[in-house]
Amino acid sequence: MKSKIIYITAIVLTILYSCYDDKGNYDYIELKTVEISNVYSNWSVPLGEPYEIFPEINYGDANEDDFEYLWIAEMDTISYSKNLSYNFFNTGRFRTVFMVIEKATGARTVLFIDLNVIATFQRGFVILTEKDGNSVIHYIRPKTTTIDENTQLYELEVFEDIYHNNYEDQLGSNPVRLICHYDSEDQILLVQNGGDGTLELSGVNFEKVITTELEFVGNTYPSGFVPLKASYGLYMDVIIGTNGDVYTRKKNSRTFQAVRYPNVAVNDMKAASLYMAPKSNFHLIHDTQNNCFMAVGELRQGTAGRIIKIEMDVEDESNSENFTDLSNLTSDFKLIYSGCYYNPGYNPYFQIVKKNNQYFMQEFNITSNVTEDVLYIVNGTEQLFSEGIILSDDTKYIVNGGQYIYFAEKNNLYYYDRSTSITKVYHQFEANVIITSICHGRDRNEVAVGLDNGEFYVFDVSTRVLASGNSETILRLENLGKVVDVIYKLGSNSNFESYFEAL
Amino acid sequence: MKKIIIYIVLLCVVIISCDERQLTTYDGDIFIQFEKEYSDSTSLMFIYFPDQDVIDWPIVLEIIGVASNKDLTYKITVNDNLTTAESNHYSLSNEMILKAGNYRDTFNIKLNKTPDLDNKQVRLFLQIEATSDLHVGKIEKSMQVINFTNSVSRPAWWDSDMTTMYLGTYSDKKYRLFIQVTNEYDLSDKDMSDIRSLALQFGQYLIDNPTLEDDGTRMDVTVLGLKWD
């Protein structure tokens, strides 16, 4: 009986199996994929402007109408169009997928790219002018557009009087200088003697952040203090006044205004100048009370704030014989300019100093002793700067790690070749104008020049142009007001350090 | 039907039982007590008041009840059994007046800096006594303790961070001088900027006025930002 049941079951299953209809698709068709070009990573768009990408697609023997498109940024679908035009709401780097999908089969050709959205006013020139008695800020933004894989279009967008136009307010008056400083973003110290006085502007949107007076303990300046200059380090900020008083604040984070300046000045010191080389551990101070150089150290958190003597390294004997003893200056010594070059491990300092009514170029390094209570000048060299050119205390200078030192005296922009010690005129303006400020642009191939007649220029100083013997203007503006200062802001500390290293 | 009649009758009885009466104001006894509880004692050091030989220390009292329309007398006494201060250490008026209409009053007790307080701390135990006008309030607010001295001791805020980063090694002499120079004796609620500024102020004083510790070493601070010889 049992075997009968098994046989009958087997027969029934066999009969039923013959009824099975295989609906599998064995008519193979070709999946259409495409070739995508003109879609690249590594370019940036300021927040508030559309990110536009125009893909070029080779459809092969297929018809363009047979495809649809999809753009997905960080899991969010941002477009169904072939050409992307999208406004991001935040800054950042967005991992993005571009898909070309064949409608009939769903076959996908996929490309991964990064879309980088930067702060609206991240990089660029900031020009401080005095116009109609007011402090005025103008901003010039570099814009690079990718035309194709090998071509980029570089433009400079101008935002005149950006603070007033954005906030319908005045910045103040009697402007003196701009000083940009960084953490993950940047702030710009506007030193001015009118209006609310010296204050910080946001580097993100140029709005007023805080007056410097409120950055002091007690929310007021110490008696007689008027801000002149400030330098910003990892652990210490230093500010000096027109009266030479020096105030230091020790930071517990890189965050702006996390701490306030004390109302007690560094004793026994009057600063005529203040300079901190990028990525260095010292704020250098020319102390006119004691005719020497001193430093506020910040080698490490624990010792940051120490007031350190600077001495000549006599034992090392690396300094040239004619190098001025910076620990024992004569009363006629005057520091005109401080700068530095980038070099991994240490930064060679560059100074223009005035002695005996002559201008000398100094280059040197600074090393520390083991206990970090003395700094030594080493490898110092000194020579007359740009012999034959009439210089003054108002001559403007910029240095970089390259071959040339640019400087401006009255209406002439010069460049000094460090390898040949030859000075040449790059551009001569009309005789009745004075160059009031110069700075580098996006790299060492750009020099910006501000004039007292309200004009502003960005010059191409690439090797090609220098070799031609003629200046080449990238941008010219006028009617800005008397230019007081020009800086190039970088938007963040990491950008600043990369920029410095590239210079 | 019978039930409805019963309910109506009951409702009428309830309504009839209602009566209109005027609200009356409280005219009971009035109690007086300290604002602070007994356990929240006060500790005073004369070094916090560098230029004073006598401290007028205010003590606040409050009443429970309705303010009176006439002046009321209250009495503060010293519990001799629990007090270590001697009569020359303080002066206190026994009977005080709470002005008509007031709910609070403040009286001052005078604490005298006597030489013997340089080396010891004394305790003053105050208590409220009932008068014909006022009863004593809550027991835990009927007493107050004031400890006072002219000696100093290391405050809790002068910890290892304060020693390492700002004021250096603690000494009674340094603490007294710090208070004298900065007019600050409690840095526990100060932020980093204030503390550094005060330490620099004190350091500047020590540079201008070199001072020796009792062991002969030069008094200094650890805050960085000043030039020392």
XYZ file of C-alpha atoms in Angstrom:
732
model
C 0.000 0.000 0.000
C 2.794 2.335 0.979
C 4.648 1.789 -2.293
C 1.464 2.479 -4.260
C 1.122 5.864 -2.643
C 4.716 6.713 -3.498
C 4.237 5.715 -7.149
C 1.009 7.696 -7.505
C 2.605 10.766 -5.924
C 5.591 10.569 -8.276
C 3.310 10.288 -11.316
C 1.221 13.291 -10.221
C 4.308 15.438 -9.666
C 5.654 14.514 -13.087
C 2.381 15.452 -14.738
C 2.208 18.770 -12.885
C 5.803 19.671 -13.754
C 5.001 19.380 -17.416
C 2.460 22.156 -16.910
C 5.145 24.619 -15.640
C 5.564 27.619 -17.901
C 9.066 29.104 -17.768
C 8.555 32.858 -18.131
C 12.285 33.667 -17.984
C 13.583 36.288 -20.455
C 16.064 34.605 -22.704
C 15.858 37.301 -25.411
C 19.083 39.102 -24.374
C 19.245 42.778 -25.292
C 22.215 45.114 -25.023
C 22.371 47.480 -21.999
C 23.085 50.974 -23.283
C 25.770 52.835 -21.377
C 27.305 56.190 -22.266
C 30.562 58.095 -21.937
C 30.456 61.195 -19.696
C 32.905 64.071 -19.842
C 33.131 67.662 -18.557
C 32.122 66.600 -15.061
C 34.969 67.182 -12.613
C 35.733 67.433 -8.925
C 37.965 69.955 -7.191
C 36.480 73.278 -8.034
C 34.486 75.457 -5.755
C 31.415 77.641 -5.850
C 30.643 80.283 -3.225
C 27.563 79.720 -1.112
C 24.592 81.495 -2.628
C 25.630 80.917 -6.211
C 24.349 77.994 -8.278
C 26.605 75.027 -8.805
C 26.419 74.594 -12.561
C 27.737 71.593 -14.471
C 27.123 70.934 -18.141
C 27.977 67.320 -18.874
C 29.022 66.274 -22.343
C 27.707 62.802 -23.125
C 28.577 60.431 -25.912
C 25.472 58.302 -26.418
C 27.105 56.082 -29.043
C 24.502 54.676 -31.426
C 21.721 55.361 -28.915
C 19.223 58.179 -28.993
C 19.543 60.941 -26.332
C 15.791 60.725 -25.711
C 16.192 57.172 -24.455
C 17.977 58.360 -21.308
C 17.079 60.120 -18.095
C 19.355 61.751 -15.480
C 19.831 61.854 -11.773
C 22.073 63.950 -9.510
C 22.373 62.795 -5.886
C 24.422 64.760 -3.359
C 24.989 63.118 0.025
C 21.871 60.900 -0.409
C 19.643 63.814 -1.492
C 18.380 64.006 -5.053
C 19.201 67.486 -6.258
C 18.301 67.307 -9.948
C 16.666 65.163 -12.641
C 18.116 67.261 -15.447
C 21.096 66.582 -17.596
C 22.621 69.966 -16.764
C 23.020 70.710 -13.091
C 22.139 74.109 -11.678
C 21.684 73.847 -7.945
C 22.032 76.161 -4.948
C 23.406 74.416 -1.899
C 22.229 75.688 1.456
C 25.449 75.076 3.349
C 29.157 75.191 2.776
C 31.012 71.917 2.607
C 32.233 69.190 0.339
C 29.341 67.143 -1.053
C 29.967 63.623 -2.345
C 27.828 63.564 -5.458
C 26.692 60.905 -7.921
C 25.707 61.685 -11.494
C 23.691 58.899 -13.173
C 22.668 58.534 -16.808
C 19.907 55.925 -16.924
C 18.611 54.155 -20.002
C 14.845 54.301 -19.703
C 14.111 50.981 -21.354
C 16.499 48.826 -19.389
C 17.400 50.873 -16.324
C 21.065 50.527 -17.245
C 23.072 53.141 -15.399
C 26.284 54.929 -16.149
C 27.545 56.392 -12.871
C 30.134 59.067 -12.094
C 31.240 60.101 -8.602
C 32.461 63.649 -7.978
C 32.910 66.083 -5.090
C 31.081 69.391 -5.214
C 32.779 71.962 -3.013
C 30.734 74.872 -1.699
C 32.787 77.526 0.058
C 31.894 80.530 2.166
C 30.600 83.415 0.103
C 33.541 85.632 0.876
C 36.178 83.068 1.697
C 39.189 84.169 -0.320
C 40.056 87.406 -1.973
C 41.358 90.924 -1.695
C 39.994 93.184 0.999
C 40.644 96.835 0.328
C 40.370 99.397 3.103
C 39.761 102.921 1.906
C 38.804 106.241 3.353
C 35.952 107.769 1.418
C 33.906 110.819 2.357
C 35.419 110.609 5.822
C 34.333 107.007 6.370
C 36.150 103.694 6.606
C 35.064 101.613 3.618
C 35.704 97.955 2.799
C 35.727 96.620 -0.749
C 36.013 92.939 -1.534
C 37.306 91.257 -4.658
C 36.595 87.592 -5.086
C 38.558 85.328 -7.373
C 36.338 83.074 -9.423
C 37.594 80.149 -11.411
C 35.239 78.421 -13.789
C 36.099 75.133 -15.425
C 35.558 75.398 -19.154
C 36.824 71.962 -19.936
C 39.331 69.472 -18.635
C 42.248 71.655 -19.658
C 40.818 75.147 -19.441
C 39.797 77.284 -16.514
C 38.516 80.842 -16.683
C 39.884 83.113 -13.935
C 37.936 86.242 -13.099
C 37.849 88.783 -10.280
C 34.412 89.769 -9.036
C 34.175 93.151 -7.351
C 31.959 93.911 -4.346
C 32.377 97.628 -3.709
C 31.577 99.070 -0.270
C 30.442 95.630 0.762
C 29.738 96.443 4.397
C 27.517 99.428 3.728
C 25.728 97.684 0.885
C 25.022 94.598 3.006
C 24.162 96.217 6.308
C 23.244 99.836 5.439
C 25.564 100.985 8.194
C 28.928 102.704 8.408
C 32.063 100.949 9.610
C 33.584 103.995 11.255
C 36.216 106.497 10.263
C 39.949 107.273 10.272
C 40.991 103.804 9.054
C 44.532 102.609 9.762
C 44.984 98.975 8.683
C 43.480 95.524 8.278
C 44.798 92.383 9.959
C 43.307 89.011 9.027
C 43.516 86.108 11.457
C 42.229 82.580 11.318
C 40.734 79.539 12.919
C 38.303 77.373 10.958
C 37.046 80.694 9.620
C 38.639 84.117 9.568
C 38.147 87.487 11.152
C 39.511 90.826 10.059
C 40.705 93.346 12.595
C 39.856 96.808 11.313
C 42.119 99.266 13.091
C 40.507 102.680 12.963
C 40.416 105.719 15.167
C 36.884 106.916 14.493
C 33.358 105.565 14.857
C 33.238 102.683 17.308
C 37.026 102.444 17.057
C 38.945 99.300 16.252
C 36.741 96.269 15.744
C 36.590 92.756 14.364
C 34.721 91.919 11.174
C 33.546 88.441 10.299
C 35.498 87.037 7.386
C 32.431 85.037 6.412
C 30.021 87.904 5.835
C 31.868 91.097 6.906
C 29.445 91.878 9.697
C 30.779 93.569 12.838
C 31.652 91.014 15.504
C 33.033 92.939 18.466
C 34.857 96.145 19.228
C 38.374 95.582 20.507
C 37.591 97.583 23.618
C 35.178 94.853 24.700
C 37.965 92.304 24.286
C 39.670 93.695 27.381
C 38.946 92.672 30.953
C 36.518 95.208 32.338
C 35.193 95.910 28.828
C 37.294 99.010 28.538
C 40.753 99.923 27.278
C 43.475 100.407 29.833
C 44.219 104.076 30.324
C 45.847 105.670 27.275
C 45.585 102.612 25.047
C 44.753 103.028 21.367
C 45.168 99.875 19.248
C 47.935 99.946 16.670
C 48.642 96.361 15.669
C 47.859 92.786 16.723
C 49.281 89.356 16.028
C 47.511 86.067 16.519
C 49.117 82.743 17.371
C 48.064 79.294 18.380
C 48.254 79.979 22.118
C 48.766 83.714 22.399
C 47.354 86.883 20.918
C 49.345 90.083 21.276
C 48.126 93.622 20.761
C 50.174 96.797 20.919
C 49.015 100.367 21.216
C 50.122 103.669 19.819
C 51.681 104.349 23.229
C 53.834 101.214 22.865
C 52.022 99.226 25.542
C 51.873 95.482 24.933
C 49.019 93.251 26.100
C 48.984 89.483 25.758
C 46.127 87.060 26.131
C 46.595 83.345 26.577
C 44.105 81.162 24.778
C 42.688 77.821 25.751
C 41.292 77.257 22.292
C 41.642 78.667 18.829
C 38.131 80.073 19.006
C 37.965 83.811 18.432
C 37.389 85.947 21.533
C 37.443 82.924 23.853
C 39.448 85.001 26.304
C 40.006 88.715 26.863
C 43.128 90.801 27.070
C 44.217 91.654 30.614
C 44.314 95.261 31.729
C 47.958 94.878 32.746
C 50.602 95.612 30.115
C 53.914 93.816 29.796
C 56.226 95.760 32.076
C 59.422 97.514 31.072
C 58.681 97.457 27.353
C 57.477 99.824 24.634
C 56.715 98.236 21.299
C 57.248 100.101 18.072
C 56.371 97.095 15.952
C 54.929 93.627 16.234
C 55.322 90.721 13.854
C 54.578 87.029 13.915
C 55.765 84.832 11.089
C 53.202 82.261 9.954
C 53.653 78.872 11.629
C 56.237 80.282 14.024
C 56.373 80.200 17.803
C 57.221 83.789 18.552
C 55.619 87.196 18.371
C 58.560 89.481 17.652
C 58.556 92.904 19.246
C 60.868 95.808 18.582
C 61.239 97.255 22.072
C 62.180 100.927 21.786
C 62.367 101.387 25.548
C 65.300 98.999 25.822
C 66.531 99.269 22.206
C 66.303 95.571 21.536
C 64.104 92.849 20.146
C 61.983 90.753 22.465
C 59.505 87.973 21.868
C 56.316 86.637 23.331
C 56.836 82.900 23.151
C 54.319 80.224 22.405
C 56.368 77.126 21.821
C 53.903 75.105 23.847
C 50.777 75.723 25.887
C 52.565 75.551 29.216
C 55.215 78.128 28.428
C 53.097 80.319 26.164
C 53.181 83.948 27.189
C 56.743 83.969 28.392
C 58.554 87.206 27.588
C 61.804 86.108 25.975
C 65.041 87.932 25.349
C 66.537 87.849 21.889
C 70.293 87.659 21.754
C 72.915 87.231 19.101
C 74.369 83.756 18.962
C 77.981 84.707 19.514
C 79.303 81.172 19.866
C 77.665 79.984 16.715
C 79.384 82.741 14.754
C 76.932 82.192 11.957
C 75.923 85.836 11.776
C 77.806 88.016 9.372
C 80.160 90.545 10.935
C 78.149 93.511 9.735
C 74.866 92.155 11.073
C 73.295 94.596 13.506
C 73.171 93.380 17.100
C 69.416 93.117 17.599
C 69.855 92.803 21.358
C 71.628 96.127 21.626
C 70.388 98.623 19.075
C 71.495 102.160 18.580
C 68.947 104.890 19.067
C 68.831 105.707 15.347
C 67.736 102.148 14.477
C 64.280 101.941 12.967
C 62.420 98.856 11.851
C 60.640 99.579 8.588
C 59.292 96.186 7.519
C 59.103 92.631 8.857
C 58.315 89.564 6.806
C 59.467 86.036 6.289
C 59.849 83.254 3.772
C 58.512 79.768 4.180
C 60.962 76.990 4.861
C 60.066 73.650 6.473
C 61.421 73.603 10.008
C 62.078 77.287 10.347
C 61.140 80.506 8.634
C 63.910 82.793 7.451
C 63.010 86.276 8.631
C 63.337 89.280 6.369
C 63.541 92.833 7.638
C 64.132 96.248 6.202
C 65.819 98.415 8.808
C 67.014 101.982 8.806
C 70.381 102.943 10.255
C 72.375 106.088 9.626
C 69.653 107.174 7.198
C 70.272 104.145 5.015
C 68.015 101.164 4.429
C 69.357 97.671 4.954
C 67.940 94.263 4.182
C 68.349 91.697 6.963
C 67.781 87.970 6.746
C 68.151 85.656 9.734
C 66.784 82.668 11.610
C 65.769 82.345 15.244
C 66.513 79.386 17.468
C 65.691 78.744 21.096
C 67.848 77.507 23.933
C 66.777 74.385 25.797
C 64.995 76.203 28.573
C 63.189 78.428 26.095
C 64.048 81.574 27.987
C 66.410 82.995 25.370
C 66.103 83.173 21.598
C 69.159 83.438 19.420
C 69.603 85.154 16.084
C 71.532 82.865 13.746
C 72.558 82.904 10.075
C 72.073 86.652 9.957
C 73.070 88.587 6.878
C 72.696 92.278 6.203
C 73.240 94.438 3.176
C 72.172 97.725 1.727
C 68.830 97.279 0.061
C 68.338 98.208 -3.521
C 71.213 100.611 -3.878
C 70.547 103.539 -6.118
C 66.805 103.594 -5.479
C 65.483 106.369 -3.293
C 63.637 104.815 -0.383
C 61.765 106.313 2.532
C 60.231 105.232 5.814
C 56.925 104.954 3.941
C 58.173 102.531 1.309
C 55.941 99.448 1.134
C 57.351 95.921 0.844
C 56.205 92.362 0.275
C 58.319 89.238 0.277
C 57.671 85.652 -0.594
C 59.799 82.588 -0.922
C 60.494 83.406 -4.518
C 63.168 85.260 -6.342
C 61.717 88.741 -6.078
C 60.972 91.297 -3.417
C 58.358 93.833 -4.464
C 58.376 97.311 -3.049
C 56.648 100.569 -3.765
C 57.977 104.063 -3.296
C 55.795 107.036 -4.176
C 54.390 106.264 -7.638
C 56.719 103.396 -8.578
C 56.281 99.671 -8.104
C 59.682 97.952 -8.149
C 60.914 94.422 -7.920
C 64.249 93.416 -6.510
C 65.894 90.267 -7.802
C 67.455 88.489 -4.833
C 69.769 86.435 -6.990
C 71.253 89.376 -8.906
C 70.572 92.233 -6.451
C 69.178 94.176 -9.400
C 66.123 96.377 -8.970
C 63.728 97.109 -11.832
C 60.607 99.181 -12.175
C 57.561 97.037 -12.765
C 55.070 99.852 -13.188
C 55.213 103.599 -12.925
C 52.009 105.484 -12.131
C 51.446 109.166 -12.765
C 53.812 111.337 -10.784
C 51.147 112.871 -8.570
C 49.874 109.616 -7.066
C 51.309 107.612 -4.217
C 51.179 103.869 -3.715
C 49.772 103.374 -0.225
C 49.637 99.587 0.014
C 50.770 96.455 -1.781
C 50.122 92.749 -1.245
C 50.271 89.441 -3.018
C 47.170 87.958 -4.578
C 46.170 84.360 -5.004
C 49.815 83.410 -5.539
C 53.193 84.997 -6.101
C 52.202 85.787 -9.671
C 49.763 88.487 -8.581
C 50.552 91.777 -6.885
C 47.809 94.161 -5.818
C 48.463 97.873 -5.495
C 46.334 100.530 -3.827
C 46.769 104.233 -4.526
C 45.932 107.386 -2.658
C 43.784 108.575 -5.582
C 41.237 105.790 -5.102
C 42.586 103.451 -7.737
C 43.343 99.794 -7.197
C 45.241 97.449 -9.494
C 45.943 93.752 -9.654
C 49.047 93.107 -11.724
C 50.258 89.935 -13.356
C 53.853 89.494 -12.190
C 54.403 86.049 -13.638
C 57.808 85.256 -15.084
C 56.372 85.692 -18.569
C 55.272 89.238 -17.826
C 58.462 90.189 -15.987
C 60.472 88.915 -18.928
C 58.449 91.072 -21.299
C 59.488 94.241 -19.484
C 55.939 95.595 -19.516
C 53.396 95.532 -16.743
C 50.170 93.658 -17.319
C 46.980 94.620 -15.515
C 44.495 91.951 -14.492
C 42.083 94.344 -12.799
C 41.787 98.085 -12.418
C 39.290 99.876 -10.193
C 38.825 103.561 -9.446
C 36.855 105.885 -7.197
C 37.215 103.568 -4.221
C 38.397 106.330 -1.908
C 41.946 106.768 -0.674
C 43.347 103.263 -0.325
C 44.717 102.752 3.191
C 45.462 99.035 3.199
C 45.069 95.937 1.057
C 45.163 92.352 2.269
C 44.432 88.975 0.724
C 42.237 86.864 2.977
C 42.268 83.086 2.873
C 39.153 82.076 4.780
C 40.631 79.547 7.184
C 43.815 78.650 8.970
C 44.438 75.611 6.801
C 44.059 77.723 3.659
C 46.368 80.331 5.149
C 49.108 77.825 5.922
C 48.834 76.205 2.501
C 48.971 79.623 0.862
C 52.027 80.629 2.876
C 53.820 77.418 1.984
C 52.983 77.907 -1.676
C 54.347 81.434 -1.630
C -41.480 59.698 40.511
C -40.986 59.159 44.156
C -37.181 59.348 43.673
C -37.434 62.656 41.796
C -39.375 64.217 44.626
C -36.731 63.059 47.098
C -33.918 64.592 44.954
C -35.745 67.925 44.680
C -36.259 68.037 48.396
C -32.578 67.284 49.022
C -31.479 69.985 46.545
C -33.662 72.548 48.275
C -32.138 71.616 51.603
C -28.612 72.075 50.177
C -29.443 75.461 48.662
C -31.075 76.687 51.826
C -28.005 75.659 53.801
C -25.824 78.137 51.785
C -24.902 81.313 53.672
C -23.131 84.530 52.629
C -20.295 85.672 54.861
C -17.674 88.442 54.496
C -13.996 87.437 54.059
C -11.889 88.421 57.026
C -8.235 89.456 57.027
C -5.592 87.577 58.978
C -5.252 89.074 62.393
C -3.304 86.274 64.017
C 0.152 86.290 65.578
C 3.213 87.589 63.723
C 6.395 85.543 63.694
C 9.906 86.762 62.990
C 12.871 84.754 61.756
C 16.218 85.120 60.015
C 16.204 85.048 56.245
C 18.934 82.363 56.219
C 18.741 79.033 57.901
C 20.923 78.225 60.866
C 22.886 75.634 58.882
C 23.972 78.289 56.355
C 26.568 79.824 58.606
C 28.661 82.885 57.742
C 32.467 82.901 57.726
C 34.271 86.221 57.663
C 37.935 87.049 57.452
C 39.096 90.536 58.233
C 41.594 90.262 55.399
C 38.639 90.524 53.032
C 38.160 94.029 54.412
C 41.746 95.217 54.379
C 41.187 98.758 55.589
C 38.593 98.058 58.260
C 39.045 97.364 61.958
C 35.316 97.003 62.414
C 32.973 95.202 60.081
C 29.341 96.231 60.074
C 27.840 92.926 59.043
C 24.201 93.078 57.914
C 21.733 90.374 58.915
C 18.314 90.175 57.304
C 15.130 89.126 59.074
C 11.654 88.508 57.738
C 8.212 88.111 59.276
C 5.557 85.467 58.776
C 2.140 86.966 58.895
C 0.690 90.298 57.873
C 2.698 93.482 58.250
C 1.594 95.437 61.230
C 0.378 99.016 61.118
C 2.587 99.866 64.089
C 6.301 99.527 64.857
C 7.190 96.153 66.354
C 10.055 95.314 68.673
C 12.221 92.248 68.172
C 15.110 90.969 70.213
C 18.390 89.296 69.225
C 20.511 87.715 71.900
C 23.805 85.891 72.040
C 23.764 82.308 73.177
C 26.732 82.303 75.538
C 26.913 78.556 75.747
C 27.456 78.164 72.017
C 29.491 81.330 71.464
C 33.281 81.433 71.652
C 33.580 85.125 70.826
C 34.189 87.409 73.740
C 32.317 90.591 74.418
C 35.123 92.740 72.932
C 34.801 90.940 69.619
C 31.367 92.270 68.796
C 28.679 94.735 69.722
C 25.005 94.244 69.271
C 21.928 96.195 70.182
C 19.565 93.826 71.934
C 16.266 95.279 70.878
C 15.499 96.361 67.380
C 12.464 97.861 65.678
C 10.614 96.490 62.679
C 8.987 99.534 61.130
C 5.237 99.535 60.600
C 4.193 98.044 57.253
C 7.530 96.256 56.692
C 7.935 92.566 56.063
C 11.730 92.599 56.299
C 14.334 94.321 58.381
C 18.121 94.409 58.422
C 20.219 94.993 61.480
C 24.011 95.331 61.601
C 26.253 93.584 64.030
C 29.661 95.139 64.616
C 32.575 92.708 64.502
C 35.816 94.052 65.946
C 39.287 93.133 64.669
C 41.198 92.489 67.869
C 44.830 91.330 67.950
C 43.959 87.907 69.286
C 41.953 87.198 66.123
C 45.208 87.054 64.145
C 45.650 83.536 65.413
C 42.218 82.186 66.060
C 38.685 82.042 64.793
C 35.704 82.744 67.031
C 32.043 81.892 66.755
C 29.063 84.094 67.482
C 25.758 82.320 68.023
C 22.757 84.614 67.651
C 19.171 83.758 68.368
C 15.813 85.480 68.275
C 13.865 85.859 71.436
C 10.143 86.361 71.550
C 8.808 89.764 72.491
C 5.328 90.971 73.258
C 5.108 92.044 69.608
C 6.646 89.110 67.771
C 6.861 85.376 68.162
C 9.840 83.321 67.069
C 9.438 81.789 63.602
C 10.753 78.474 62.308
C 13.276 76.895 64.602
C 15.837 76.402 61.795
C 15.641 80.128 61.041
C 15.648 81.318 64.596
C 19.427 81.091 64.993
C 22.473 82.347 63.082
C 26.135 81.478 63.349
C 28.934 83.852 62.368
C 32.522 82.641 62.396
C 35.146 85.362 62.075
C 38.881 85.699 62.254
C 41.811 87.756 61.144
C 43.839 84.704 60.282
C 43.954 83.312 56.726
C 43.993 79.878 55.252
C 44.401 78.571 51.779
C 41.090 78.964 49.946
C 39.752 76.040 47.952
C 40.115 77.908 44.657
C 43.894 78.207 45.149
C 44.363 74.724 43.746
C 47.194 73.138 41.785
C 46.163 74.857 38.517
C 46.122 78.206 40.260
C 49.535 77.452 41.700
C 51.051 76.271 38.426
C 49.562 78.780 36.029
C 48.858 81.947 37.949
C 49.747 82.682 41.555
C 52.481 80.230 42.450
C 52.938 78.518 45.794
C 50.437 79.508 48.449
C 51.419 81.267 51.642
C 49.259 83.161 54.110
C 51.454 86.187 53.576
C 51.039 86.024 49.798
C 47.288 85.635 50.099
C 47.010 88.639 52.402
C 49.091 90.711 50.000
C 47.127 89.498 46.981
C 43.884 90.677 48.579
C 45.457 93.967 49.529
C 46.753 94.566 45.981
C 43.810 93.340 43.929
C 40.908 93.842 46.347
C 39.789 90.334 45.440
C 39.730 87.402 47.805
C 37.523 84.875 46.043
C 38.450 83.818 42.503
C 36.201 80.782 42.418
C 33.686 82.423 40.093
C 36.204 84.326 37.974
C 36.882 83.296 34.389
C 40.302 82.610 32.937
C 40.724 86.156 31.600
C 39.925 87.766 34.944
C 42.200 85.410 36.846
C 45.119 85.990 34.496
C 44.599 89.741 34.652
C 44.550 89.706 38.470
C 47.625 87.480 38.584
C 49.453 89.871 36.246
C 48.380 92.811 38.392
C 49.744 91.065 41.466
C 52.911 90.059 39.618
C 53.453 93.646 38.492
C 53.124 94.752 42.119
C 55.722 92.204 43.212
C 58.090 93.420 40.489
C 57.634 97.007 41.588
C 57.698 96.089 45.285
C 59.975 93.081 45.796
C 58.657 91.146 48.782
C 60.159 88.273 50.709
C 58.292 85.275 52.010
C 58.780 84.360 55.656
C 61.437 81.847 54.660
C 63.455 84.566 52.932
C 62.678 83.620 49.340
C 61.345 86.212 46.944
C 57.605 86.191 46.544
C 56.591 85.685 42.910
C 53.800 84.449 40.680
C 53.785 81.842 37.925
C 51.620 83.674 35.412
C 53.559 84.330 32.188
C 53.469 87.719 30.543
C 55.769 89.890 32.617
C 59.483 90.602 32.558
C 61.224 89.530 35.755
C 64.767 90.455 36.689
